[in-house]
CSV table of C-alpha atoms in Angstrom, one decimal:
chain,number,residue,atom,x,y,z
A,30,UNK,CA,0.0,-0.1,0.2
A,31,UNK,CA,1.7,2.5,-1.7
A,32,UNK,CA,1.3,5.8,1.5
A,33,UNK,CA,2.6,9.0,1.2
A,34,UNK,CA,4.0,11.8,3.6
A,35,UNK,CA,4.4,15.2,2.6
A,36,UNK,CA,6.1,18.3,5.3
A,37,UNK,CA,7.7,21.3,4.5
A,38,UNK,CA,4.7,23.9,4.7
A,39,UNK,CA,4.2,27.2,7.5
A,40,UNK,CA,3.7,30.8,7.6
A,41,UNK,CA,5.9,32.9,4.8
A,42,UNK,CA,5.9,36.4,3.6
A,43,UNK,CA,5.0,38.0,0.8
A,44,UNK,CA,7.7,36.4,-1.7
A,45,UNK,CA,9.1,34.3,0.2
A,46,UNK,CA,9.5,30.4,-0.4
A,47,UNK,CA,8.9,27.4,0.8
A,48,UNK,CA,10.1,23.7,-0.6
A,49,UNK,CA,7.8,20.7,0.1
A,50,UNK,CA,8.5,17.6,0.1
A,51,UNK,CA,6.3,14.3,-0.3
A,52,UNK,CA,8.7,10.8,0.7
A,53,UNK,CA,6.7,7.4,-1.1
A,54,UNK,CA,6.7,4.3,0.8
A,55,UNK,CA,5.0,1.2,0.0
A,56,UNK,CA,5.5,0.3,-3.9
A,57,UNK,CA,8.8,1.4,-6.6
A,58,UNK,CA,8.7,4.7,-6.1
A,59,UNK,CA,10.3,5.3,-10.5
A,60,UNK,CA,7.6,3.3,-12.2
A,61,UNK,CA,5.2,7.1,-10.4
A,62,UNK,CA,3.8,10.3,-12.2
A,63,UNK,CA,3.9,12.1,-8.1
A,64,UNK,CA,1.9,15.2,-8.7
A,65,UNK,CA,1.5,18.0,-6.2
A,66,UNK,CA,-1.7,19.5,-6.3
A,67,UNK,CA,-3.5,22.7,-4.0
A,68,UNK,CA,-6.9,23.9,-2.1
A,69,UNK,CA,-7.9,26.2,-1.0
A,70,UNK,CA,-11.0,27.2,1.2
A,71,UNK,CA,-14.8,26.7,-0.5
A,72,UNK,CA,-12.5,25.8,-3.5
A,73,UNK,CA,-11.7,22.9,-5.3
A,74,UNK,CA,-8.4,20.7,-5.1
A,75,UNK,CA,-6.6,21.9,-8.4
A,76,UNK,CA,-3.0,20.6,-10.0
A,77,UNK,CA,-0.1,22.6,-8.7
A,78,UNK,CA,2.0,20.4,-11.3
A,79,UNK,CA,3.5,16.9,-11.8
A,80,UNK,CA,5.9,14.9,-12.8
A,81,UNK,CA,6.9,11.8,-14.2
A,82,UNK,CA,8.8,8.6,-13.4
A,83,UNK,CA,10.6,9.5,-16.6
A,84,UNK,CA,11.2,14.2,-14.9
A,85,UNK,CA,9.0,15.5,-17.1
A,86,UNK,CA,6.8,18.1,-15.8
A,87,UNK,CA,4.2,19.7,-16.4
A,88,UNK,CA,2.7,23.0,-13.6
A,89,UNK,CA,0.0,25.0,-13.9
A,90,UNK,CA,-0.3,28.8,-15.5
A,91,UNK,CA,0.0,30.5,-11.7
A,92,UNK,CA,3.3,29.3,-11.0
A,93,UNK,CA,5.0,28.8,-13.8
A,94,UNK,CA,7.9,30.9,-13.4
A,95,UNK,CA,7.2,30.7,-9.4
A,96,UNK,CA,7.4,27.0,-8.6
A,97,UNK,CA,9.1,23.6,-9.6
A,98,UNK,CA,8.8,20.1,-9.0
A,99,UNK,CA,11.5,17.4,-8.3
A,100,UNK,CA,12.4,14.3,-7.9
A,101,UNK,CA,14.9,12.2,-5.9
A,102,UNK,CA,13.9,8.5,-6.8
A,103,UNK,CA,17.2,7.5,-5.2
A,104,UNK,CA,15.4,9.1,-2.0
A,105,UNK,CA,11.2,7.8,-3.3
A,106,UNK,CA,11.0,11.8,-2.5
A,107,UNK,CA,9.0,14.2,-5.0
A,108,UNK,CA,9.7,18.2,-4.3
A,109,UNK,CA,7.5,21.3,-4.5
A,110,UNK,CA,10.3,24.4,-4.8
A,111,UNK,CA,7.7,27.6,-4.2
A,112,UNK,CA,9.7,31.3,-4.7
A,113,UNK,CA,7.8,34.5,-4.9
A,114,UNK,CA,5.0,33.4,-2.8
A,115,UNK,CA,1.3,34.9,-3.0
A,116,UNK,CA,-1.7,35.6,-0.8
A,117,UNK,CA,-3.2,33.3,-3.6
A,118,UNK,CA,-0.9,30.8,-3.5
A,119,UNK,CA,-1.8,29.8,0.7
A,120,UNK,CA,-4.0,26.0,0.2
A,121,UNK,CA,-3.8,23.1,1.6
A,122,UNK,CA,-1.1,21.7,-0.9
A,123,UNK,CA,-1.2,17.4,-1.6
A,124,UNK,CA,1.6,15.0,-3.2
A,125,UNK,CA,-0.8,12.6,-5.7
A,126,UNK,CA,0.9,9.0,-6.4
A,127,UNK,CA,-0.4,7.6,-9.5
A,128,UNK,CA,1.1,5.2,-12.6
A,129,UNK,CA,-1.5,5.7,-14.9
A,130,UNK,CA,-5.0,7.0,-15.8
A,131,UNK,CA,-6.4,4.2,-14.8
A,132,UNK,CA,-4.7,3.0,-11.4
A,133,UNK,CA,-6.5,4.7,-8.0
A,134,UNK,CA,-3.9,7.6,-7.3
A,135,UNK,CA,-3.2,7.5,-3.2
A,136,UNK,CA,-2.4,10.9,-1.7
A,137,UNK,CA,-1.1,12.1,1.5
A,138,UNK,CA,-2.4,13.8,4.1
A,139,UNK,CA,-1.6,17.4,3.2
A,140,UNK,CA,0.6,20.7,5.0
A,141,UNK,CA,-0.9,23.9,5.2
A,142,UNK,CA,1.2,26.4,3.1
A,143,UNK,CA,-0.5,30.7,4.6
A,144,UNK,CA,1.6,33.4,2.6
A,145,UNK,CA,1.0,36.3,4.3
A,146,UNK,CA,0.4,39.9,2.6
């Protein structure tokens, strides 16, 4: 059973940076597509960024140029480097892992990111 554990959230001022980590266990990490999603109060959960097993990345328009997703297959960890943070980036950030579109995804418990103005 896949388990995902996020860390690295916190409170930061506008323009600041945070690095989120998600540690994967329970299966072969290198075979999984990994993603970061976020959900603000009263809103739907939105894709932030994804990275394939081969390292191809995809970003939501609202984070392009500010956030970077990366993975370390030796450490079974996916990262989200967040720079130039804005108050509208405030949300709970979730890690997601899946093999393909037919696979039931696994989710982490989420980590809170709060950006003060």
